[in-house]
PDB file of C-alpha atoms in Angstrom:
ATOM      1  CA  UNK A   4      18.788   2.436 -12.161  1.00  0.00           C
ATOM      2  CA  UNK A   5      15.096   3.442 -12.081  1.00  0.00           C
ATOM      3  CA  UNK A   6      13.040   2.747  -8.974  1.00  0.00           C
ATOM      4  CA  UNK A   7       9.347   3.422  -8.436  1.00  0.00           C
ATOM      5  CA  UNK A   8       8.024   4.410  -4.996  1.00  0.00           C
ATOM      6  CA  UNK A   9       4.311   3.645  -4.684  1.00  0.00           C
ATOM      7  CA  UNK A  10       2.620   6.184  -2.397  1.00  0.00           C
ATOM      8  CA  UNK A  11      -0.699   8.023  -2.309  1.00  0.00           C
ATOM      9  CA  UNK A  12       0.621  11.031  -0.343  1.00  0.00           C
ATOM     10  CA  UNK A  13       3.821  12.563  -1.715  1.00  0.00           C
ATOM     11  CA  UNK A  14       4.302  14.545   1.507  1.00  0.00           C
ATOM     12  CA  UNK A  15       4.586  11.293   3.476  1.00  0.00           C
ATOM     13  CA  UNK A  16       7.794  11.324   5.574  1.00  0.00           C
ATOM     14  CA  UNK A  17       8.837   7.795   4.665  1.00  0.00           C
ATOM     15  CA  UNK A  18       8.193   8.277   0.946  1.00  0.00           C
ATOM     16  CA  UNK A  19      10.293  11.454   0.865  1.00  0.00           C
ATOM     17  CA  UNK A  20      13.040   9.750   2.883  1.00  0.00           C
ATOM     18  CA  UNK A  21      13.038   6.828   0.422  1.00  0.00           C
ATOM     19  CA  UNK A  22      13.365   9.263  -2.469  1.00  0.00           C
ATOM     20  CA  UNK A  23      16.360  10.915  -0.806  1.00  0.00           C
ATOM     21  CA  UNK A  24      17.974   7.588   0.100  1.00  0.00           C
ATOM     22  CA  UNK A  25      17.783   6.340  -3.482  1.00  0.00           C
ATOM     23  CA  UNK A  26      19.039   9.681  -4.818  1.00  0.00           C
ATOM     24  CA  UNK A  27      22.101   9.441  -2.584  1.00  0.00           C
ATOM     25  CA  UNK A  28      22.849   6.163  -4.352  1.00  0.00           C
ATOM     26  CA  UNK A  29      22.475   7.795  -7.782  1.00  0.00           C
ATOM     27  CA  UNK A  30      19.276   5.892  -8.500  1.00  0.00           C
ATOM     28  CA  UNK A  31      16.471   7.687 -10.304  1.00  0.00           C
ATOM     29  CA  UNK A  32      13.420   7.346  -8.073  1.00  0.00           C
ATOM     30  CA  UNK A  33       9.896   8.350  -9.094  1.00  0.00           C
ATOM     31  CA  UNK A  34       6.701   8.611  -7.073  1.00  0.00           C
ATOM     32  CA  UNK A  35       3.805   6.507  -8.353  1.00  0.00           C
ATOM     33  CA  UNK A  36       0.206   6.958  -7.192  1.00  0.00           C
ATOM     34  CA  UNK A  37      -1.731   3.786  -8.005  1.00  0.00           C
ATOM     35  CA  UNK A  38      -4.915   5.854  -8.227  1.00  0.00           C
ATOM     36  CA  UNK A  39      -3.659   6.396 -11.802  1.00  0.00           C
ATOM     37  CA  UNK A  40      -2.945   2.741 -12.519  1.00  0.00           C
ATOM     38  CA  UNK A  41      -3.975   1.413 -15.942  1.00  0.00           C
ATOM     39  CA  UNK A  42      -3.461  -1.700 -17.993  1.00  0.00           C
ATOM     40  CA  UNK A  43      -4.244  -2.552 -21.599  1.00  0.00           C
ATOM     41  CA  UNK A  44      -4.131  -5.984 -23.184  1.00  0.00           C
ATOM     42  CA  UNK A  45      -3.893  -6.027 -26.983  1.00  0.00           C
ATOM     43  CA  UNK A  46      -1.038  -7.683 -28.859  1.00  0.00           C
ATOM     44  CA  UNK A  47       0.849  -7.446 -25.580  1.00  0.00           C
ATOM     45  CA  UNK A  48       0.404  -6.428 -21.948  1.00  0.00           C
ATOM     46  CA  UNK A  49       0.850  -2.767 -21.063  1.00  0.00           C
ATOM     47  CA  UNK A  50       0.943  -1.530 -17.470  1.00  0.00           C
ATOM     48  CA  UNK A  51       1.226   2.170 -16.696  1.00  0.00           C
ATOM     49  CA  UNK A  52       0.799   4.577 -13.817  1.00  0.00           C
ATOM     50  CA  UNK A  53       0.395   8.292 -14.498  1.00  0.00           C
ATOM     51  CA  UNK A  54       1.892   7.756 -17.937  1.00  0.00           C
ATOM     52  CA  UNK A  55       4.955   5.871 -16.620  1.00  0.00           C
ATOM     53  CA  UNK A  56       5.672   2.446 -18.121  1.00  0.00           C
ATOM     54  CA  UNK A  57       5.928   0.178 -15.079  1.00  0.00           C
ATOM     55  CA  UNK A  58       7.680  -2.570 -17.034  1.00  0.00           C
ATOM     56  CA  UNK A  59      10.586  -0.164 -17.607  1.00  0.00           C
ATOM     57  CA  UNK A  60      11.329  -0.002 -13.871  1.00  0.00           C
ATOM     58  CA  UNK A  61      14.265  -1.818 -12.327  1.00  0.00           C
ATOM     59  CA  UNK A  62      12.492  -2.156  -8.957  1.00  0.00           C
ATOM     60  CA  UNK A  63       9.386  -1.027  -7.105  1.00  0.00           C
ATOM     61  CA  UNK A  64       9.106  -0.110  -3.410  1.00  0.00           C
ATOM     62  CA  UNK A  65       5.581  -0.061  -1.987  1.00  0.00           C
ATOM     63  CA  UNK A  66       5.032   2.469   0.771  1.00  0.00           C
ATOM     64  CA  UNK A  67       1.279   2.929   0.350  1.00  0.00           C
ATOM     65  CA  UNK A  68      -0.923   1.263  -2.264  1.00  0.00           C
ATOM     66  CA  UNK A  69      -3.904   3.490  -1.540  1.00  0.00           C
ATOM     67  CA  UNK A  70      -7.407   2.111  -1.673  1.00  0.00           C
ATOM     68  CA  UNK A  71     -11.025   2.908  -2.408  1.00  0.00           C
ATOM     69  CA  UNK A  72     -12.557  -0.527  -2.072  1.00  0.00           C
ATOM     70  CA  UNK A  73     -12.088  -4.256  -2.568  1.00  0.00           C
ATOM     71  CA  UNK A  74     -12.283  -4.077  -6.367  1.00  0.00           C
ATOM     72  CA  UNK A  75      -9.504  -1.539  -6.962  1.00  0.00           C
ATOM     73  CA  UNK A  76      -7.285  -3.113  -4.284  1.00  0.00           C
ATOM     74  CA  UNK A  77      -7.596  -6.439  -6.090  1.00  0.00           C
ATOM     75  CA  UNK A  78      -6.524  -4.772  -9.353  1.00  0.00           C
ATOM     76  CA  UNK A  79      -3.538  -3.100  -7.683  1.00  0.00           C
ATOM     77  CA  UNK A  80      -2.330  -6.378  -6.221  1.00  0.00           C
ATOM     78  CA  UNK A  81      -2.760  -8.093  -9.585  1.00  0.00           C
ATOM     79  CA  UNK A  82      -0.614  -5.356 -11.143  1.00  0.00           C
ATOM     80  CA  UNK A  83       2.115  -5.979  -8.560  1.00  0.00           C
ATOM     81  CA  UNK A  84       1.924  -9.688  -9.320  1.00  0.00           C
ATOM     82  CA  UNK A  85       2.286  -9.009 -13.051  1.00  0.00           C
ATOM     83  CA  UNK A  86       5.408  -6.930 -12.402  1.00  0.00           C
ATOM     84  CA  UNK A  87       6.880  -9.602 -10.129  1.00  0.00           C
ATOM     85  CA  UNK A  88       6.252 -12.264 -12.776  1.00  0.00           C
ATOM     86  CA  UNK A  89       8.278 -10.145 -15.208  1.00  0.00           C
ATOM     87  CA  UNK A  90      11.202 -10.388 -12.787  1.00  0.00           C
ATOM     88  CA  UNK A  91      10.962  -6.862 -11.364  1.00  0.00           C
ATOM     89  CA  UNK A  92      11.824  -6.862  -7.627  1.00  0.00           C
ATOM     90  CA  UNK A  93       8.812  -5.701  -5.611  1.00  0.00           C
ATOM     91  CA  UNK A  94       9.544  -4.526  -2.071  1.00  0.00           C
ATOM     92  CA  UNK A  95       7.490  -5.787  -0.355  1.00  0.00           C
ATOM     93  CA  UNK A  96       6.250  -8.681  -2.504  1.00  0.00           C
ATOM     94  CA  UNK A  97       2.452  -8.540  -3.006  1.00  0.00           C
ATOM     95  CA  UNK A  98       1.903 -11.746  -1.028  1.00  0.00           C
ATOM     96  CA  UNK A  99       3.791 -10.250   1.928  1.00  0.00           C
ATOM     97  CA  UNK A 100       1.776  -7.009   1.836  1.00  0.00           C
ATOM     98  CA  UNK A 101      -1.542  -8.854   1.617  1.00  0.00           C
ATOM     99  CA  UNK A 102      -0.517 -11.370   4.282  1.00  0.00           C
ATOM    100  CA  UNK A 103       0.483  -8.615   6.698  1.00  0.00           C
ATOM    101  CA  UNK A 104      -2.607  -6.509   5.921  1.00  0.00           C
ATOM    102  CA  UNK A 105      -4.955  -9.403   6.734  1.00  0.00           C
ATOM    103  CA  UNK A 106      -4.694  -9.886  10.492  1.00  0.00           C
ATOM    104  CA  UNK A 107      -5.972 -13.464  10.366  1.00  0.00           C
ATOM    105  CA  UNK A 108      -3.380 -14.342   7.712  1.00  0.00           C
ATOM    106  CA  UNK A 109      -0.699 -12.740   9.879  1.00  0.00           C
ATOM    107  CA  UNK A 110      -1.816 -14.610  13.007  1.00  0.00           C
ATOM    108  CA  UNK A 111      -1.882 -17.911  11.133  1.00  0.00           C
ATOM    109  CA  UNK A 112       1.586 -17.438   9.666  1.00  0.00           C
ATOM    110  CA  UNK A 113       3.049 -16.359  13.004  1.00  0.00           C
ATOM    111  CA  UNK A 114       1.540 -19.441  14.632  1.00  0.00           C
ATOM    112  CA  UNK A 115       2.992 -21.708  11.934  1.00  0.00           C
ATOM    113  CA  UNK A 116       6.390 -20.108  12.526  1.00  0.00           C
ATOM    114  CA  UNK A 117       6.062 -20.774  16.293  1.00  0.00           C
ATOM    115  CA  UNK A 118       6.103 -17.054  17.074  1.00  0.00           C
ATOM    116  CA  UNK A 119       4.363 -16.382  20.428  1.00  0.00           C
ATOM    117  CA  UNK A 120       1.152 -14.369  20.016  1.00  0.00           C
ATOM    118  CA  UNK A 121      -1.909 -13.671  22.191  1.00  0.00           C
ATOM    119  CA  UNK A 122      -4.829 -16.092  21.990  1.00  0.00           C
ATOM    120  CA  UNK A 123      -6.964 -15.155  18.985  1.00  0.00           C
ATOM    121  CA  UNK A 124     -10.397 -16.070  17.667  1.00  0.00           C
ATOM    122  CA  UNK A 125     -11.789 -15.097  14.269  1.00  0.00           C
ATOM    123  CA  UNK A 126     -15.395 -16.050  13.681  1.00  0.00           C
ATOM    124  CA  UNK A 127     -18.520 -15.281  11.684  1.00  0.00           C
ATOM    125  CA  UNK A 128     -20.719 -16.484  14.545  1.00  0.00           C
ATOM    126  CA  UNK A 129     -21.988 -14.055  17.221  1.00  0.00           C
ATOM    127  CA  UNK A 130     -22.402 -16.970  19.652  1.00  0.00           C
ATOM    128  CA  UNK A 131     -18.811 -18.181  19.198  1.00  0.00           C
ATOM    129  CA  UNK A 132     -17.565 -14.605  19.502  1.00  0.00           C
ATOM    130  CA  UNK A 133     -19.367 -14.242  22.819  1.00  0.00           C
ATOM    131  CA  UNK A 134     -17.940 -17.557  24.059  1.00  0.00           C
ATOM    132  CA  UNK A 135     -14.453 -16.348  23.149  1.00  0.00           C
ATOM    133  CA  UNK A 136     -14.945 -13.086  25.012  1.00  0.00           C
ATOM    134  CA  UNK A 137     -16.022 -14.974  28.132  1.00  0.00           C
ATOM    135  CA  UNK A 138     -12.927 -17.147  27.792  1.00  0.00           C
ATOM    136  CA  UNK A 139     -10.613 -14.140  27.419  1.00  0.00           C
ATOM    137  CA  UNK A 140     -12.534 -12.013  29.968  1.00  0.00           C
ATOM    138  CA  UNK A 141     -11.001  -8.926  28.350  1.00  0.00           C
ATOM    139  CA  UNK A 142     -10.386  -8.810  24.600  1.00  0.00           C
ATOM    140  CA  UNK A 143      -9.532  -6.458  21.770  1.00  0.00           C
ATOM    141  CA  UNK A 144     -11.618  -6.339  18.620  1.00  0.00           C
ATOM    142  CA  UNK A 145      -9.723  -5.207  15.522  1.00  0.00           C
ATOM    143  CA  UNK A 146     -10.818  -4.731  11.900  1.00  0.00           C
ATOM    144  CA  UNK A 147      -9.444  -7.566   9.784  1.00  0.00           C
ATOM    145  CA  UNK A 148      -7.891  -4.989   7.444  1.00  0.00           C
ATOM    146  CA  UNK A 149      -7.457  -2.138   9.898  1.00  0.00           C
ATOM    147  CA  UNK A 150      -4.622   0.376   9.971  1.00  0.00           C
ATOM    148  CA  UNK A 151      -3.253   3.260  12.058  1.00  0.00           C
ATOM    149  CA  UNK A 152      -4.963   1.952  15.194  1.00  0.00           C
ATOM    150  CA  UNK A 153      -8.442   2.837  13.927  1.00  0.00           C
ATOM    151  CA  UNK A 154     -11.635   1.105  15.119  1.00  0.00           C
ATOM    152  CA  UNK A 155      -9.851  -0.938  17.800  1.00  0.00           C
ATOM    153  CA  UNK A 156     -12.270  -1.688  20.626  1.00  0.00           C
ATOM    154  CA  UNK A 157     -11.638  -2.968  24.155  1.00  0.00           C
ATOM    155  CA  UNK A 158     -14.350  -5.392  25.322  1.00  0.00           C
ATOM    156  CA  UNK A 159     -15.036  -6.886  28.744  1.00  0.00           C
ATOM    157  CA  UNK A 160     -17.123  -9.992  29.320  1.00  0.00           C
ATOM    158  CA  UNK A 161     -18.365  -8.498  32.594  1.00  0.00           C
ATOM    159  CA  UNK A 162     -20.081  -5.658  30.714  1.00  0.00           C
ATOM    160  CA  UNK A 163     -23.387  -6.562  29.045  1.00  0.00           C
ATOM    161  CA  UNK A 164     -23.099  -3.561  26.760  1.00  0.00           C
ATOM    162  CA  UNK A 165     -19.743  -4.875  25.511  1.00  0.00           C
ATOM    163  CA  UNK A 166     -21.279  -8.290  24.764  1.00  0.00           C
ATOM    164  CA  UNK A 167     -24.029  -6.589  22.776  1.00  0.00           C
ATOM    165  CA  UNK A 168     -21.445  -4.439  21.036  1.00  0.00           C
ATOM    166  CA  UNK A 169     -19.428  -7.522  20.110  1.00  0.00           C
ATOM    167  CA  UNK A 170     -22.470  -9.240  18.624  1.00  0.00           C
ATOM    168  CA  UNK A 171     -23.229  -6.046  16.729  1.00  0.00           C
ATOM    169  CA  UNK A 172     -19.729  -6.045  15.206  1.00  0.00           C
ATOM    170  CA  UNK A 173     -20.243  -9.574  13.882  1.00  0.00           C
ATOM    171  CA  UNK A 174     -23.652  -8.708  12.466  1.00  0.00           C
ATOM    172  CA  UNK A 175     -22.414  -5.487  10.819  1.00  0.00           C
ATOM    173  CA  UNK A 176     -19.048  -6.714   9.503  1.00  0.00           C
ATOM    174  CA  UNK A 177     -19.778 -10.394   8.922  1.00  0.00           C
ATOM    175  CA  UNK A 178     -17.015 -11.492  11.288  1.00  0.00           C
ATOM    176  CA  UNK A 179     -14.868 -10.377  14.175  1.00  0.00           C
ATOM    177  CA  UNK A 180     -11.130 -10.652  14.841  1.00  0.00           C
ATOM    178  CA  UNK A 181     -10.833 -10.982  18.604  1.00  0.00           C
ATOM    179  CA  UNK A 182      -7.538 -11.076  20.476  1.00  0.00           C
ATOM    180  CA  UNK A 183      -6.973 -11.632  24.175  1.00  0.00           C
ATOM    181  CA  UNK A 184      -6.083  -8.384  25.945  1.00  0.00           C
ATOM    182  CA  UNK A 185      -2.571  -8.562  27.399  1.00  0.00           C
ATOM    183  CA  UNK A 186      -1.807  -6.539  30.515  1.00  0.00           C
ATOM    184  CA  UNK A 187       1.692  -5.225  29.811  1.00  0.00           C
ATOM    185  CA  UNK A 188       4.359  -5.251  32.496  1.00  0.00           C
ATOM    186  CA  UNK A 189       5.365  -1.602  32.012  1.00  0.00           C
ATOM    187  CA  UNK A 190       4.072   1.114  34.352  1.00  0.00           C
ATOM    188  CA  UNK A 191       2.077   2.776  31.572  1.00  0.00           C
ATOM    189  CA  UNK A 192       0.416   1.366  28.424  1.00  0.00           C
ATOM    190  CA  UNK A 193       2.854   0.871  25.562  1.00  0.00           C
ATOM    191  CA  UNK A 194       3.937  -1.546  22.887  1.00  0.00           C
ATOM    192  CA  UNK A 195       7.119  -2.072  20.898  1.00  0.00           C
ATOM    193  CA  UNK A 196       7.583  -1.400  17.191  1.00  0.00           C
ATOM    194  CA  UNK A 197      10.611  -3.207  15.769  1.00  0.00           C
ATOM    195  CA  UNK A 198      11.732  -2.247  12.262  1.00  0.00           C
ATOM    196  CA  UNK A 199      13.244  -5.055  10.177  1.00  0.00           C
ATOM    197  CA  UNK A 200      14.975  -4.690   6.801  1.00  0.00           C
ATOM    198  CA  UNK A 201      16.506  -7.563   4.862  1.00  0.00           C
ATOM    199  CA  UNK A 202      16.335  -9.974   7.785  1.00  0.00           C
ATOM    200  CA  UNK A 203      18.037  -7.578  10.206  1.00  0.00           C
ATOM    201  CA  UNK A 204      16.599  -5.590  13.092  1.00  0.00           C
ATOM    202  CA  UNK A 205      17.381  -1.932  12.434  1.00  0.00           C
ATOM    203  CA  UNK A 206      15.983  -0.268  15.550  1.00  0.00           C
ATOM    204  CA  UNK A 207      13.045  -0.622  17.942  1.00  0.00           C
ATOM    205  CA  UNK A 208      10.920   1.958  19.724  1.00  0.00           C
ATOM    206  CA  UNK A 209       8.428   2.025  22.528  1.00  0.00           C
ATOM    207  CA  UNK A 210       5.116   3.485  21.411  1.00  0.00           C
ATOM    208  CA  UNK A 211       3.733   5.091  24.538  1.00  0.00           C
ATOM    209  CA  UNK A 212      -0.008   5.664  24.807  1.00  0.00           C
ATOM    210  CA  UNK A 213      -1.253   9.199  25.535  1.00  0.00           C
ATOM    211  CA  UNK A 214      -2.249   9.870  29.167  1.00  0.00           C
ATOM    212  CA  UNK A 215      -5.504   8.124  30.049  1.00  0.00           C
ATOM    213  CA  UNK A 216      -5.494   6.025  26.850  1.00  0.00           C
ATOM    214  CA  UNK A 217      -4.498   2.420  26.168  1.00  0.00           C
ATOM    215  CA  UNK A 218      -3.927   2.521  22.379  1.00  0.00           C
ATOM    216  CA  UNK A 219      -0.305   3.441  21.684  1.00  0.00           C
ATOM    217  CA  UNK A 220      -0.292   3.673  17.877  1.00  0.00           C
ATOM    218  CA  UNK A 221       1.598   6.802  16.799  1.00  0.00           C
ATOM    219  CA  UNK A 222      -1.248   7.794  14.472  1.00  0.00           C
ATOM    220  CA  UNK A 223      -3.494   7.882  17.558  1.00  0.00           C
ATOM    221  CA  UNK A 224      -1.218  10.165  19.570  1.00  0.00           C
ATOM    222  CA  UNK A 225       1.348   7.685  20.855  1.00  0.00           C
ATOM    223  CA  UNK A 226       4.867   8.958  21.523  1.00  0.00           C
ATOM    224  CA  UNK A 227       8.015   7.132  20.354  1.00  0.00           C
ATOM    225  CA  UNK A 228      10.970   6.589  22.681  1.00  0.00           C
ATOM    226  CA  UNK A 229      14.057   4.408  22.160  1.00  0.00           C
ATOM    227  CA  UNK A 230      13.676   0.725  22.999  1.00  0.00           C
ATOM    228  CA  UNK A 231      16.872  -1.202  23.771  1.00  0.00           C
ATOM    229  CA  UNK A 232      17.564  -4.225  21.593  1.00  0.00           C
ATOM    230  CA  UNK A 233      17.610  -7.650  23.204  1.00  0.00           C
ATOM    231  CA  UNK A 234      18.287 -11.069  21.731  1.00  0.00           C
ATOM    232  CA  UNK A 235      14.638 -12.028  22.308  1.00  0.00           C
ATOM    233  CA  UNK A 236      13.362  -8.908  20.552  1.00  0.00           C
ATOM    234  CA  UNK A 237      15.703  -9.318  17.598  1.00  0.00           C
ATOM    235  CA  UNK A 238      14.892 -13.002  17.166  1.00  0.00           C
ATOM    236  CA  UNK A 239      11.120 -12.530  17.285  1.00  0.00           C
ATOM    237  CA  UNK A 240      11.166  -9.505  14.987  1.00  0.00           C
ATOM    238  CA  UNK A 241      13.254 -11.266  12.343  1.00  0.00           C
ATOM    239  CA  UNK A 242      11.218 -14.486  12.584  1.00  0.00           C
ATOM    240  CA  UNK A 243       7.991 -12.506  12.223  1.00  0.00           C
ATOM    241  CA  UNK A 244       9.251 -10.713   9.114  1.00  0.00           C
ATOM    242  CA  UNK A 245      10.295 -14.046   7.639  1.00  0.00           C
ATOM    243  CA  UNK A 246       6.916 -15.588   8.493  1.00  0.00           C
ATOM    244  CA  UNK A 247       5.012 -13.097   6.324  1.00  0.00           C
ATOM    245  CA  UNK A 248       7.727 -12.928   3.662  1.00  0.00           C
ATOM    246  CA  UNK A 249       8.493  -9.228   4.151  1.00  0.00           C
ATOM    247  CA  UNK A 250      11.741  -7.570   3.083  1.00  0.00           C
ATOM    248  CA  UNK A 251      10.972  -4.611   5.328  1.00  0.00           C
ATOM    249  CA  UNK A 252       8.287  -4.386   7.980  1.00  0.00           C
ATOM    250  CA  UNK A 253       7.261  -3.112  11.369  1.00  0.00           C
ATOM    251  CA  UNK A 254       6.717  -5.825  13.961  1.00  0.00           C
ATOM    252  CA  UNK A 255       4.517  -4.895  16.938  1.00  0.00           C
ATOM    253  CA  UNK A 256       5.113  -6.639  20.250  1.00  0.00           C
ATOM    254  CA  UNK A 257       3.794  -6.538  23.809  1.00  0.00           C
ATOM    255  CA  UNK A 258       5.733  -7.043  27.035  1.00  0.00           C
ATOM    256  CA  UNK A 259       3.881  -9.748  28.961  1.00  0.00           C
ATOM    257  CA  UNK A 260       4.685 -11.644  32.143  1.00  0.00           C
ATOM    258  CA  UNK A 261       5.621 -14.613  29.953  1.00  0.00           C
ATOM    259  CA  UNK A 262       7.916 -12.613  27.662  1.00  0.00           C
ATOM    260  CA  UNK A 263       7.384 -10.758  24.410  1.00  0.00           C
ATOM    261  CA  UNK A 264       4.307 -11.490  22.290  1.00  0.00           C
ATOM    262  CA  UNK A 265       3.917 -10.445  18.662  1.00  0.00           C
ATOM    263  CA  UNK A 266       0.521  -8.917  17.909  1.00  0.00           C
ATOM    264  CA  UNK A 267       0.867  -7.591  14.347  1.00  0.00           C
ATOM    265  CA  UNK A 268       3.184  -7.157  11.383  1.00  0.00           C
ATOM    266  CA  UNK A 269       2.929  -4.021   9.228  1.00  0.00           C
ATOM    267  CA  UNK A 270       4.024  -4.621   5.639  1.00  0.00           C
ATOM    268  CA  UNK A 271       4.099  -0.924   4.670  1.00  0.00           C
ATOM    269  CA  UNK A 272       5.356   0.785   7.855  1.00  0.00           C
ATOM    270  CA  UNK A 273       6.401   4.370   8.443  1.00  0.00           C
ATOM    271  CA  UNK A 274       9.995   5.007   9.446  1.00  0.00           C
ATOM    272  CA  UNK A 275       9.263   8.351  11.096  1.00  0.00           C
ATOM    273  CA  UNK A 276       8.849   7.008  14.641  1.00  0.00           C
ATOM    274  CA  UNK A 277      12.254   5.331  14.501  1.00  0.00           C
ATOM    275  CA  UNK A 278      13.798   8.555  13.197  1.00  0.00           C
ATOM    276  CA  UNK A 279      12.118  10.694  15.868  1.00  0.00           C
ATOM    277  CA  UNK A 280      13.305   8.428  18.674  1.00  0.00           C
ATOM    278  CA  UNK A 281      16.757   7.403  17.430  1.00  0.00           C
ATOM    279  CA  UNK A 282      17.680   9.861  14.676  1.00  0.00           C
ATOM    280  CA  UNK A 283      18.128   6.855  12.380  1.00  0.00           C
ATOM    281  CA  UNK A 284      16.702   6.812   8.844  1.00  0.00           C
ATOM    282  CA  UNK A 285      15.669   3.211   8.156  1.00  0.00           C
ATOM    283  CA  UNK A 286      14.955   4.017   4.507  1.00  0.00           C
ATOM    284  CA  UNK A 287      18.736   4.012   4.010  1.00  0.00           C
ATOM    285  CA  UNK A 288      18.713   0.279   4.755  1.00  0.00           C
ATOM    286  CA  UNK A 289      15.773  -0.267   2.389  1.00  0.00           C
ATOM    287  CA  UNK A 290      17.482   1.602  -0.460  1.00  0.00           C
ATOM    288  CA  UNK A 291      20.758  -0.213   0.203  1.00  0.00           C
ATOM    289  CA  UNK A 292      18.963  -3.578   0.111  1.00  0.00           C
ATOM    290  CA  UNK A 293      17.250  -2.771  -3.201  1.00  0.00           C
ATOM    291  CA  UNK A 294      20.439  -1.441  -4.786  1.00  0.00           C
ATOM    292  CA  UNK A 295      22.304  -4.533  -3.612  1.00  0.00           C
ATOM    293  CA  UNK A 296      19.742  -6.788  -5.316  1.00  0.00           C
ATOM    294  CA  UNK A 297      19.975  -4.808  -8.550  1.00  0.00           C
ATOM    295  CA  UNK A 298      23.770  -4.777  -8.369  1.00  0.00           C
ATOM    296  CA  UNK A 299      23.870  -8.552  -8.061  1.00  0.00           C
ATOM    297  CA  UNK A 300      21.601  -8.820 -11.085  1.00  0.00           C
ATOM    298  CA  UNK A 301      23.556  -6.255 -13.061  1.00  0.00           C
ATOM    299  CA  UNK A 302      20.591  -3.829 -12.935  1.00  0.00           C
TER     300      UNK A 302
END
């Protein structure tokens, strides 16, 4: 059994944990950096990465595709699609990764699945963006393809400088993804990261914002602590994963006065926060799921 692990940083905690989890199941796992992706089309189609024949793999787990720009990302997704069309299990499927990476696509799919989310406006118009901000009063601007909590901006309609900043975002980026700011019911700013694998909630953590901050992403200094599982949390996390078509994912939720709201789904999440808080290695569940698929297929 030969499994590829796509990652741009071989020291990444989750990638190394995946390698160990597959090794414990006697599967030969190899790291693949898609910066070295190549394809040739002659009498047949050849797809390689760092000299490795990707069509010889039994399965591929995507931890981190890496990226330089829109052109190479498009090529990398097309390569994943080519592998999937050859019948090679891709975890997560390319459509799930792209759907989770695009915040508008995520919001739309969550809405269609009747998953509760904050009010959201995506627009290319500075005037409509300003109207939305006045409607929300306080809103969060996020990059459409953002990650690790970067470039997230809190905007208030009562502040003229924030209105000007909002209009500047639309002018500079071509659009803005604007989500209503939700005042959480906890004493300090935090959100919930729920980790789902194979349609099952593995564990959930609180991501607690650093003192004086409101962004709780772990990459921005947030601290993980155990979050108890509830039926509501489990149901929303699993429904959210299903909505984007993810085999494994991190579902981010907020505690509001009206119950839990899902704000994002991460299609290539880290498992380190869950391990730090609970001592549980969620990559074991990922490896078990992949090996189960291959076992059923006789791989």
